[in-house]
Backbone as a ProteinNet text record, in pm:
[ID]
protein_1_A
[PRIMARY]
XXXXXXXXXXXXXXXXXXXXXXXXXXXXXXXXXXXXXXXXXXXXXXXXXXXXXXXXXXXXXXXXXXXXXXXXXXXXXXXXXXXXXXXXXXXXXXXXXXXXXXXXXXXXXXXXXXXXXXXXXXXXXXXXXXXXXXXXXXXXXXXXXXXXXXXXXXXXXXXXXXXXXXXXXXXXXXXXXXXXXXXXXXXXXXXXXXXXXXXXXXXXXXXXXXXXXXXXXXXXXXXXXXXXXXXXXXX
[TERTIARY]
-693.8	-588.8	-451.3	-390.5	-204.6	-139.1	-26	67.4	118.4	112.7	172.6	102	-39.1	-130.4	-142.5	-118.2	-153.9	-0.8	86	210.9	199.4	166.3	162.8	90	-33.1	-137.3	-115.1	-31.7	19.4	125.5	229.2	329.4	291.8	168.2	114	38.5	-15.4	-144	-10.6	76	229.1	210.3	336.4	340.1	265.6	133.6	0.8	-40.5	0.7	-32.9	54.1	240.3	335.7	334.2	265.1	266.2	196.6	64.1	-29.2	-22.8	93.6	164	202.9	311.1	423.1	391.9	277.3	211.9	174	70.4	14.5	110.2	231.6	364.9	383.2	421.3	427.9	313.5	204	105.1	98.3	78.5	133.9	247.2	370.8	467.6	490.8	404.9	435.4	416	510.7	553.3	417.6	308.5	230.2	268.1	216.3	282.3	178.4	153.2	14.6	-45.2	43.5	-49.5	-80.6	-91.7	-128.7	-224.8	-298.4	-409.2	-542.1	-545.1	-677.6	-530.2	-441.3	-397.9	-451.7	-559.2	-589.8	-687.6	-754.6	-861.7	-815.3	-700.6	-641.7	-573.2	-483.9	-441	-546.7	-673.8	-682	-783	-810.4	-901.2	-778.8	-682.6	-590.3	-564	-568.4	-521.9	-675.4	-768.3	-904.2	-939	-883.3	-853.9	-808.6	-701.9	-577.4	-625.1	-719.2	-790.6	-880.7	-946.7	-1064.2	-1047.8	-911.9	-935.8	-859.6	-805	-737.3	-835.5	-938.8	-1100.5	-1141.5	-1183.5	-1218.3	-1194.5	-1048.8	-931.1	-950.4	-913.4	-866.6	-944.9	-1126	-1204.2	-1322.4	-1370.9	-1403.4	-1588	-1610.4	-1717.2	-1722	-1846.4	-1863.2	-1868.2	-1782	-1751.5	-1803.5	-1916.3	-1938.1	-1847.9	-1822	-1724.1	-1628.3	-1558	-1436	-1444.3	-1566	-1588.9	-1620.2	-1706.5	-1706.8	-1580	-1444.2	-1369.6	-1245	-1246.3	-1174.2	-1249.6	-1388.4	-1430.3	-1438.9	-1422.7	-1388.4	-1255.8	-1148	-976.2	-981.8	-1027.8	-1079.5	-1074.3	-1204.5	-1262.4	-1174.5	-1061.4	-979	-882.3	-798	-718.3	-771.2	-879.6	-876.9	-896.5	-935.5	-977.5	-830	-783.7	-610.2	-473.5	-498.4	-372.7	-314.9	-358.5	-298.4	-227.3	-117	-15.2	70.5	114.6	199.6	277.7	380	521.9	536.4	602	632.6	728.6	728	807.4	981.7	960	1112	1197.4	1124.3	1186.9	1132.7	1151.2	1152.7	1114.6	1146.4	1142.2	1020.2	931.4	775.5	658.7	593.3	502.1	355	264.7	113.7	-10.2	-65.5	-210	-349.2	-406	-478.1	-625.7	-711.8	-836.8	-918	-1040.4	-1098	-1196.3	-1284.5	-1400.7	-1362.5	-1266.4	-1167.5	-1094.3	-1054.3	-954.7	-902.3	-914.2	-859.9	-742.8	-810.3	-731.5	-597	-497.9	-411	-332.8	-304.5	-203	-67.4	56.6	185.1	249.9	340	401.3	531.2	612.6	761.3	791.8	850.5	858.1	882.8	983	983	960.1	921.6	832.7	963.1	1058.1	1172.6	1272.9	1215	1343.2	1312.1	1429.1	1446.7	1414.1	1344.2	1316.6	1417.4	1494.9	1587.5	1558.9	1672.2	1652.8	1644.1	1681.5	1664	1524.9	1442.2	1272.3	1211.1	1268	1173.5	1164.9	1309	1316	1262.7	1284.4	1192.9	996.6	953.7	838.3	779.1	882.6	837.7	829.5	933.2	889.3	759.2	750.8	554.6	500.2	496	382.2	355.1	486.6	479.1	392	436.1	406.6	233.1	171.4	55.8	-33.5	13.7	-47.2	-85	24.6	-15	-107.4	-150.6	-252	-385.5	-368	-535.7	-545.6	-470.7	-451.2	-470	-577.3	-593.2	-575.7	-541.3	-557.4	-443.5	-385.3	-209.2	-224.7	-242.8	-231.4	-126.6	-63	82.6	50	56.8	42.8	138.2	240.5	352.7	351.3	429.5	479.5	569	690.3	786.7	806.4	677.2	695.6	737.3	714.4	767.2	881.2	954.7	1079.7	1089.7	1092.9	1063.9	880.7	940.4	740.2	749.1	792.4	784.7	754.6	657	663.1	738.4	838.4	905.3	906.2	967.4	959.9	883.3	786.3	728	728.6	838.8	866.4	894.7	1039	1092.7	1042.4	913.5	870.8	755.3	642.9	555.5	584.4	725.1	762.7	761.8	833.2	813.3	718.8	594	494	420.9	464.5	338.1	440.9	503.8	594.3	530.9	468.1	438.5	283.8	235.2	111.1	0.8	50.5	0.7	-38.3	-137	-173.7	-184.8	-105	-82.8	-179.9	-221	-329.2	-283.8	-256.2	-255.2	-312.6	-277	-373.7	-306.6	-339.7	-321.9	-401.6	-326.4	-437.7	-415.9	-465.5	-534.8	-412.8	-313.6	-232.7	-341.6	-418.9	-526	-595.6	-592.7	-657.9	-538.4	-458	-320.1	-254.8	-326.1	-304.5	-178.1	-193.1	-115	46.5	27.7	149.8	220.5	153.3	207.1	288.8	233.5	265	419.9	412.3	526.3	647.6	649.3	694.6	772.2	684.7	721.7	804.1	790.3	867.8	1004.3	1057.4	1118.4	1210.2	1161.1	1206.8	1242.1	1154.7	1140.2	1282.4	1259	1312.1	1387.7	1381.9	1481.4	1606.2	1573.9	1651.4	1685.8	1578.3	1623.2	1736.9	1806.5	1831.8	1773.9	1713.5	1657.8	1493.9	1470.8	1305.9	1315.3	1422.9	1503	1418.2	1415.9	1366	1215.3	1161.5	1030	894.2	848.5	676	626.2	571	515.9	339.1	299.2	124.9	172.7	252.4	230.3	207.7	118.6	123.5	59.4	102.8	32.8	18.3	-117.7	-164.4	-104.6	-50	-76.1	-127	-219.1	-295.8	-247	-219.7	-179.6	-246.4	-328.7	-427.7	-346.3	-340.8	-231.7	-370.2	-305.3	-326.5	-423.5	-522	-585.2	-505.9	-435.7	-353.9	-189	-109.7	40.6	59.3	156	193.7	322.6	368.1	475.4	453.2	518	498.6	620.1	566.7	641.8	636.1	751.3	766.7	765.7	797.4	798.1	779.3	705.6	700.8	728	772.7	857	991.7	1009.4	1197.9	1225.9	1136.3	1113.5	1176.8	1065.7	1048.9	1213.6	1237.9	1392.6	1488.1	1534.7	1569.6	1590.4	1477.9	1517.1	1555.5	1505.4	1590	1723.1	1774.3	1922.6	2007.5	1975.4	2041.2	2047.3	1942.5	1917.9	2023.4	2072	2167.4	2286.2
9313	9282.1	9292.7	9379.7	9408.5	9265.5	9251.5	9154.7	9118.5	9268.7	9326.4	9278.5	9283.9	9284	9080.4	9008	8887.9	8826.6	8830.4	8810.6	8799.2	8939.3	8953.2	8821.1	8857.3	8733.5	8608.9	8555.3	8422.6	8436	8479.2	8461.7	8473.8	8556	8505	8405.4	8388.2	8276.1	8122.5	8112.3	8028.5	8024.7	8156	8160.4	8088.3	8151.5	8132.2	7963.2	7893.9	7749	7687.7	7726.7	7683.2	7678.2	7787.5	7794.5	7717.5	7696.1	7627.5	7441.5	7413	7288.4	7249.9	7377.3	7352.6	7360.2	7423.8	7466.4	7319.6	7270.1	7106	7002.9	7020.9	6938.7	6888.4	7051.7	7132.9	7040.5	7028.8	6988.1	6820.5	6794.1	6624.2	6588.1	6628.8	6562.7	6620.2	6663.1	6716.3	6589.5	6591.8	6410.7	6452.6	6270.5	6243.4	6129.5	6163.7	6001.6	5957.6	5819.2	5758.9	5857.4	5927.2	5985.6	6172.5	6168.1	6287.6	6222.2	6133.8	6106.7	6198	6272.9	6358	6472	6440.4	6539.1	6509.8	6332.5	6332.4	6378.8	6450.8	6570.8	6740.3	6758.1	6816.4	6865.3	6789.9	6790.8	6789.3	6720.2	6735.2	6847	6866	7028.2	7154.6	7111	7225.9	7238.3	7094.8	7096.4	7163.2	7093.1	7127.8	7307.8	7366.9	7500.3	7560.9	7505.1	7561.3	7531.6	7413.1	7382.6	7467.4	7498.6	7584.3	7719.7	7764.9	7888.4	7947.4	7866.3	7863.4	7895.9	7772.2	7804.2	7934.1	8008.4	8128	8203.9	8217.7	8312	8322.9	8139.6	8172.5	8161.1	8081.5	8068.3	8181.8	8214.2	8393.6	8329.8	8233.4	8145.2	8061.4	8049.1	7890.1	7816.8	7648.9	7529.1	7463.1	7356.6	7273.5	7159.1	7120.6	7007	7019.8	7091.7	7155.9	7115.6	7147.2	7146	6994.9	6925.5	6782.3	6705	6739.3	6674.7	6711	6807.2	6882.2	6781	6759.3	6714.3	6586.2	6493.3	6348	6337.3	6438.8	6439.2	6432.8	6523.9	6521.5	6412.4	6312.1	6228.5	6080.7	6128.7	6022.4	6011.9	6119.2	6183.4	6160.6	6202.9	6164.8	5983.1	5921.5	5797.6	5731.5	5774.5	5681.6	5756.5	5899	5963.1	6026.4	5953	5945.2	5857.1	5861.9	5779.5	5850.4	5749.5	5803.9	5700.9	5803.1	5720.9	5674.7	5570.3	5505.7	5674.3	5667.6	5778.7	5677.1	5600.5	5531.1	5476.4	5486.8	5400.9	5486.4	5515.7	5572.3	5457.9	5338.7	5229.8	5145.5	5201	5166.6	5226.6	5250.3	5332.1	5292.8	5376.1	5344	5338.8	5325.6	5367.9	5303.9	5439.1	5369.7	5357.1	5266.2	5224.6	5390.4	5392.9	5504	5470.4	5350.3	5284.3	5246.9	5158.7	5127.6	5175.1	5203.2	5288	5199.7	5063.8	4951.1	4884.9	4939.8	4889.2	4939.2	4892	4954.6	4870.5	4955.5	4868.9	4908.4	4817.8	4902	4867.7	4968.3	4897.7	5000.1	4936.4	4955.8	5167.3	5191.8	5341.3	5340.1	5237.3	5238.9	5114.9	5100.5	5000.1	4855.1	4963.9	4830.7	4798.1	4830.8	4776.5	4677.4	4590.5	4449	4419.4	4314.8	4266.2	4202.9	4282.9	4263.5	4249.4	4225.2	4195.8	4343.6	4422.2	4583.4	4564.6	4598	4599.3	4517.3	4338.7	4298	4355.9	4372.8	4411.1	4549.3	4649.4	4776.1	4741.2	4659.4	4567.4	4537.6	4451.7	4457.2	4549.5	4685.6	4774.1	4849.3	4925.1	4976.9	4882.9	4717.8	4652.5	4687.2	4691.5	4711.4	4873.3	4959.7	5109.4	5089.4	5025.2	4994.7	4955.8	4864	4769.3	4877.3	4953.3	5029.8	5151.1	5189.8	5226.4	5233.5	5043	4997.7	4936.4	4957.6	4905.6	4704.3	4677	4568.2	4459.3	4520.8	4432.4	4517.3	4435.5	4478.1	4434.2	4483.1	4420.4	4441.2	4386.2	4314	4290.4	4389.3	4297.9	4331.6	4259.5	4295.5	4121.2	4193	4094.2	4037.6	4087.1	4055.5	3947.2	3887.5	3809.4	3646.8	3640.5	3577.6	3598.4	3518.5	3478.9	3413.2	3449.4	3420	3314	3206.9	3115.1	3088.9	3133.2	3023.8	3158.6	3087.5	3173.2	3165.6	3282.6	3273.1	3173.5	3123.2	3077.2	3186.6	3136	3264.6	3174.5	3055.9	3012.5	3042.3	3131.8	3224.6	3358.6	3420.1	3545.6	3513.5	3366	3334.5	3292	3231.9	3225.2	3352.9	3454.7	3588.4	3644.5	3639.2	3695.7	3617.3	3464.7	3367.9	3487.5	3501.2	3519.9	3693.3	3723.4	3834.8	3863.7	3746.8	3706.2	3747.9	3739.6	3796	3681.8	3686.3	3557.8	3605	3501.2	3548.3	3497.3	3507.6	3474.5	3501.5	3412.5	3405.6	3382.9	3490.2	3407	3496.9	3444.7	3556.6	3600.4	3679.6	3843.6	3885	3842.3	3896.4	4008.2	3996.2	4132.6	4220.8	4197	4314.1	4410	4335.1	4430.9	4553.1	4548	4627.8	4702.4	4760.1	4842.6	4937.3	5029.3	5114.5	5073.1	5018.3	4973	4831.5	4749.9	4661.4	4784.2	4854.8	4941.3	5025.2	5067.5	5157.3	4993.5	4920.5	4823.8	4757.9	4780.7	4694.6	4806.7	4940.3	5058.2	5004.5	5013.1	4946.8	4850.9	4759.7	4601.8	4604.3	4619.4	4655.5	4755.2	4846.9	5025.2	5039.1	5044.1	5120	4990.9	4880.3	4722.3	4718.6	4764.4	4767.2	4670.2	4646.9	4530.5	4442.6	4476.8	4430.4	4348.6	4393	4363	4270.4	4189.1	4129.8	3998.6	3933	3795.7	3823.4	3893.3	3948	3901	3868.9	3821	3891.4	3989	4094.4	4039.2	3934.8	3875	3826.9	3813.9	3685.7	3801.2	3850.6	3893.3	3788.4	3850.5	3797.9	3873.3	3834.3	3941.6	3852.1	3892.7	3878.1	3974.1	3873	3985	3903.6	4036.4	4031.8	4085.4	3990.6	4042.5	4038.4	4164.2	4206.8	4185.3	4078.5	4150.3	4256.2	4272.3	4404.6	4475.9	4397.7	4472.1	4464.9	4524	4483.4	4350.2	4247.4	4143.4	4141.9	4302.7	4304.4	4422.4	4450	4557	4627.6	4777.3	4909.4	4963	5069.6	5123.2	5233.8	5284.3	5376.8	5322.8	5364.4	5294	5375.9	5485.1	5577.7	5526.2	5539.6	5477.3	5333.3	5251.4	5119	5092.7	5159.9	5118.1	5212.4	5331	5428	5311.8	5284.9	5146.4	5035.3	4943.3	4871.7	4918.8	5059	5128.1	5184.1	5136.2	5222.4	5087.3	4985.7	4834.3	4785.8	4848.9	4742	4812.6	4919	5040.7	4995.7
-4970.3	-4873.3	-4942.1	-4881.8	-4923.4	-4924.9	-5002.7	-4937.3	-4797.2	-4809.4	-4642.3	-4565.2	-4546.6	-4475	-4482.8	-4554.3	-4553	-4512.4	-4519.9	-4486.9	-4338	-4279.1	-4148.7	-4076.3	-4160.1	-4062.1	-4105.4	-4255.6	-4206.3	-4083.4	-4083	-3988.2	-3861.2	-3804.5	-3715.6	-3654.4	-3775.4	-3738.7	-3780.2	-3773.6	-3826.7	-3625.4	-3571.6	-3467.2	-3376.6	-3418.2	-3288.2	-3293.3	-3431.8	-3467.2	-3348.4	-3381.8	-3314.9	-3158.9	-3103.8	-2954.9	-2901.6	-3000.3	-2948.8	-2907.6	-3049.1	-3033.8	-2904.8	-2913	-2790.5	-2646	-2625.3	-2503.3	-2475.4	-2559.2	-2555.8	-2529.7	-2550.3	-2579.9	-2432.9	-2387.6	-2291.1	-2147.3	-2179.6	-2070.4	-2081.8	-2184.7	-2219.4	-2164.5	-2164.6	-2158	-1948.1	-1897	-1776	-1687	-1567.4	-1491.4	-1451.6	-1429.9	-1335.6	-1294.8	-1166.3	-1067.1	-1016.2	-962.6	-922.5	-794.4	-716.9	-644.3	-678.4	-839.4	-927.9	-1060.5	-990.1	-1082.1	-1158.1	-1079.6	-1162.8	-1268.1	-1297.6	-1363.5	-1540.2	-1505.5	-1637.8	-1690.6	-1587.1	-1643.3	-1682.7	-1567.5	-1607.8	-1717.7	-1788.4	-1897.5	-2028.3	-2009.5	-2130	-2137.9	-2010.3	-2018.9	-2076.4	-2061.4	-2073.7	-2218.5	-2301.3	-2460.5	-2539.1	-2436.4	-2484.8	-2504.7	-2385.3	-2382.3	-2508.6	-2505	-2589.3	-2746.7	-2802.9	-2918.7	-2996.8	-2819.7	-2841.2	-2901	-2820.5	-2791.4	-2975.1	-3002.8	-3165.6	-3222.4	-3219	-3336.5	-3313.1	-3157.1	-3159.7	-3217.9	-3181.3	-3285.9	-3447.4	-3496.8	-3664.3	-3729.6	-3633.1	-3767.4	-3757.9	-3914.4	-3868.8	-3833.7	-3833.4	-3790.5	-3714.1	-3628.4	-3593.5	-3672.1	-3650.3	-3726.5	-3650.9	-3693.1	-3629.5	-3658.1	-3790.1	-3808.3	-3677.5	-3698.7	-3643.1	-3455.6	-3458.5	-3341.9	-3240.1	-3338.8	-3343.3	-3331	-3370.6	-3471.7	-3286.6	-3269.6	-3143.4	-3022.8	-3024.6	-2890.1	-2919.9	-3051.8	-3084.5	-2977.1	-3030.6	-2984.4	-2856	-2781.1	-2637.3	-2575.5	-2624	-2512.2	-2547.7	-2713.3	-2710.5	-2660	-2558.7	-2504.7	-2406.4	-2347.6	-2216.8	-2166.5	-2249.1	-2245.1	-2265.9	-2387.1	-2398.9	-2407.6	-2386.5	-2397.9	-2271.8	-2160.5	-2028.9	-1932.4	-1883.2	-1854.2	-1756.7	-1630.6	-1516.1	-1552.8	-1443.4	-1392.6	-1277.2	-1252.1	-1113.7	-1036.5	-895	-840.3	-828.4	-866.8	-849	-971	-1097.1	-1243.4	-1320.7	-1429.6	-1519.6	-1672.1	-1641.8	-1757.8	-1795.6	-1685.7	-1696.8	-1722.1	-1748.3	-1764.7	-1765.8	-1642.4	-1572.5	-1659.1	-1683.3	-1799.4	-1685	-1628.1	-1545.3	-1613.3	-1575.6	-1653.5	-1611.6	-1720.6	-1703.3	-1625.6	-1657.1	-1600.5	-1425.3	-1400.1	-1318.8	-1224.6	-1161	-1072.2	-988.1	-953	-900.8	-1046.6	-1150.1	-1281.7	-1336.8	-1385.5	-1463.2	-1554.5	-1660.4	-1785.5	-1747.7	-1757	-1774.9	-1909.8	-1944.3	-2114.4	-2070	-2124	-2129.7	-2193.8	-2129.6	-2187.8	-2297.7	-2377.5	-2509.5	-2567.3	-2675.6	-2752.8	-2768.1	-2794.6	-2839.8	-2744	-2616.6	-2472.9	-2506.1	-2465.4	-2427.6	-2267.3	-2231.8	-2115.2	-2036.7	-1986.8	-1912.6	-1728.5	-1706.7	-1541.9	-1502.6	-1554.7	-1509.5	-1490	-1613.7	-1620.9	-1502.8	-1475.6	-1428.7	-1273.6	-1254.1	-1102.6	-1091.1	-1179.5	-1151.7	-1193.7	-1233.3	-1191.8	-1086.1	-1014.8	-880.4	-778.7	-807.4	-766.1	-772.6	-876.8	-939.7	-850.1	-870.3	-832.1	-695.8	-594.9	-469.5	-452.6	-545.5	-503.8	-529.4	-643.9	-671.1	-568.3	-530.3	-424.5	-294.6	-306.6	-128.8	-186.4	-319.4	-372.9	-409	-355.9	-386.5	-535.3	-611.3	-727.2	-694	-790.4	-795	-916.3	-1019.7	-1141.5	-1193.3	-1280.1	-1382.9	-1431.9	-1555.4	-1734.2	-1751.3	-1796.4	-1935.5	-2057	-2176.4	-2286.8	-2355.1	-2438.8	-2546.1	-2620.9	-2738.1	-2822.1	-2756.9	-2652.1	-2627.9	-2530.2	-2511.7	-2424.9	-2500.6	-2599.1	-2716.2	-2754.2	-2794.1	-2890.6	-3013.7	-3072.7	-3284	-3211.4	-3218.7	-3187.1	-3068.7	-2963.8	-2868.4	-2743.7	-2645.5	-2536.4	-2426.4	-2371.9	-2296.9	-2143.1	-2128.9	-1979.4	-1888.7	-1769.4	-1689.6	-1513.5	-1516	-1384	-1296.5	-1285.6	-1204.2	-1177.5	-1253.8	-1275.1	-1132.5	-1196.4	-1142.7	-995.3	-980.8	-865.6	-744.6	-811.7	-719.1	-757.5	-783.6	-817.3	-668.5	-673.9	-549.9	-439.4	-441.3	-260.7	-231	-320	-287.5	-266.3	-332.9	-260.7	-423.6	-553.2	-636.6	-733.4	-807.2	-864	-1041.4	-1087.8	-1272.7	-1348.2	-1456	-1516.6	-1653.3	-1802.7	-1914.7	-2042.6	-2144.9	-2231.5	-2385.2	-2464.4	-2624.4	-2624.8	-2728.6	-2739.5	-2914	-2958.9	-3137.6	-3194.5	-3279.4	-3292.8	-3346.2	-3429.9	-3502	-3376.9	-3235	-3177.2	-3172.2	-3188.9	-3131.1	-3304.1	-3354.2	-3519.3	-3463.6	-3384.9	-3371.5	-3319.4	-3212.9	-3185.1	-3254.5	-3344.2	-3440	-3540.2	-3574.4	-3712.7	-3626.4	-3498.1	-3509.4	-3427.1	-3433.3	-3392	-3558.4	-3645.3	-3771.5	-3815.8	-3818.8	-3849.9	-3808.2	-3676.2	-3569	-3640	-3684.5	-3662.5	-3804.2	-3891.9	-4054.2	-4103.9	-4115.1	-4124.5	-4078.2	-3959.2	-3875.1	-3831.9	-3811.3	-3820.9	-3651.7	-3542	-3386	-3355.2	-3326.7	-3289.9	-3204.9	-3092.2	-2970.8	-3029.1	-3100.1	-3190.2	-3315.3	-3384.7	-3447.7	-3449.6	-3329.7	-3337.9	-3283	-3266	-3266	-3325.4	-3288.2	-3399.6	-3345	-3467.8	-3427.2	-3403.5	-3494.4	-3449.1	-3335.5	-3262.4	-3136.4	-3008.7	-2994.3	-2907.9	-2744	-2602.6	-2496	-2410.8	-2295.8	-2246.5	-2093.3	-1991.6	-1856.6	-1728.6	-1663	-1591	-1427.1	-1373.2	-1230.5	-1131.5	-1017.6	-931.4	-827.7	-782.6	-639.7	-528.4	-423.2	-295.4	-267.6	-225.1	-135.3	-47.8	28.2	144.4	88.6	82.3	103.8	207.7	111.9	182.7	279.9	288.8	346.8	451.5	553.8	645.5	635.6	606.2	626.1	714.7	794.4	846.4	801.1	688	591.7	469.3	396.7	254.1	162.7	166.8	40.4	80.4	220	259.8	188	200.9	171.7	43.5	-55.9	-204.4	-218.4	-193	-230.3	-198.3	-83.2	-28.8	-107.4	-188.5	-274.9	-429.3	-450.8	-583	-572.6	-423.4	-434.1	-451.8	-379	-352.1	-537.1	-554.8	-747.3	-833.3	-742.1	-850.4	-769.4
[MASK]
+++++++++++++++++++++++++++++++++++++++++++++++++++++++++++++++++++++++++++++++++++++++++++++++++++++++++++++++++++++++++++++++++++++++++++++++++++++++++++++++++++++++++++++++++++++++++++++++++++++++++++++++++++++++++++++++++++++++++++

């Protein structure tokens, strides 16, 4: 093999690595909204594609490692690397159960917002859009519900939570179960010096779980006008 000849096929097989990134980037980062739920088969059939179709290409054999190691990524991607957006906020973000489909987690779009009255009131929005979904169970879990030791007040939260007909439920939750997001949180708080993550305990984490209603406790006439309606008044 020439220089020539190996030059070429790194800079391609460089290229063909890069596209393959960006394409995935590309299908990951594409909006799903609660009523674009199967896009989580979608997507990861599409990275799965795009994995596959690399091995065909660069390896001059079947790999079984390789192959194992691609369909491990898969079913961890499809199991935790899927997530919607509310159609009205942008500051929340959906994680619906796989087992579940009455189930869902939400966590803040970014790790180190502060829980502000922005968040809680775009909260009650999702919850409302949820609810007319069938969505029955809302997990909450962050550190942030804490302040250096102490757990936040949840009176006024729990208050509009009863008027909407939704019932709260508390408890801690182990930081060790949570490796990944302790570690880019301590990056955060550590490293980078957030400000907002400052008085933070990063072990204290808490979990709250919110059982909505079966039916909406409120009557629409329109319920896209509705929910737009209370996101234009909050702005």
């Amino acid at each position: 093999m020439t220089p020539f000849t190996l030059l070429v096929e790194l800079v391609g097989s460089t290229i063909m690595f890069l596209g393959i990134f960006y394409l995935s980037y590309l299908i990951q980062t594409a909006p799903s909204t609660i009523i674009d739920i199967h896009h989580r088969l979608q997507k990861t059939g599409g990275i799965g594609a795009l994995l596959l179709g690399m091995m065909m290409f660069e390896l001059p054999e079947f790999n079984t490692m390789f192959f194992i190691v691609v369909c491990a990524f898969l079913v961890f991607h499809y199991c935790y690397g899927f997530s919607m957006r509310s159609r009205f906020t942008d500051s929340l973000v959906i994680v619906p159960s796989v087992l579940d489909k009455h189930r869902v987690q939400l966590h803040l779009a970014t790790l180190s917002q502060p829980l502000t009255r922005e968040v809680y009131n775009d909260l009650f929005l999702v919850l409302d859009e949820l609810c007319l979904v069938g969505v029955h169970t809302v997990l909450l879990e962050s550190p942030l519900f804490s302040k250096r030791e102490q757990l936040r007040s949840t009176l006024y939260f729990d208050y509009m939570l009863k008027k909407k007909g939704i019932v709260l439920e508390s408890k801690s939750t182990p930081f060790y179960t949570k490796p990944w997001s302790c570690l880019l949180l301590a990056i955060q708080k550590y490293i980078l010096h957030v400000p907002s993550i400052q008085s933070l305990p990063l072990t204290r984490w808490h979990r709250y779980t919110l059982l909505l209603p079966n039916t909406p406790n409120h009557d629409y006439q329109n319920d896209n006008w509705e929910l737009a309606c209370n996101k234009a008044k909050r702005r």
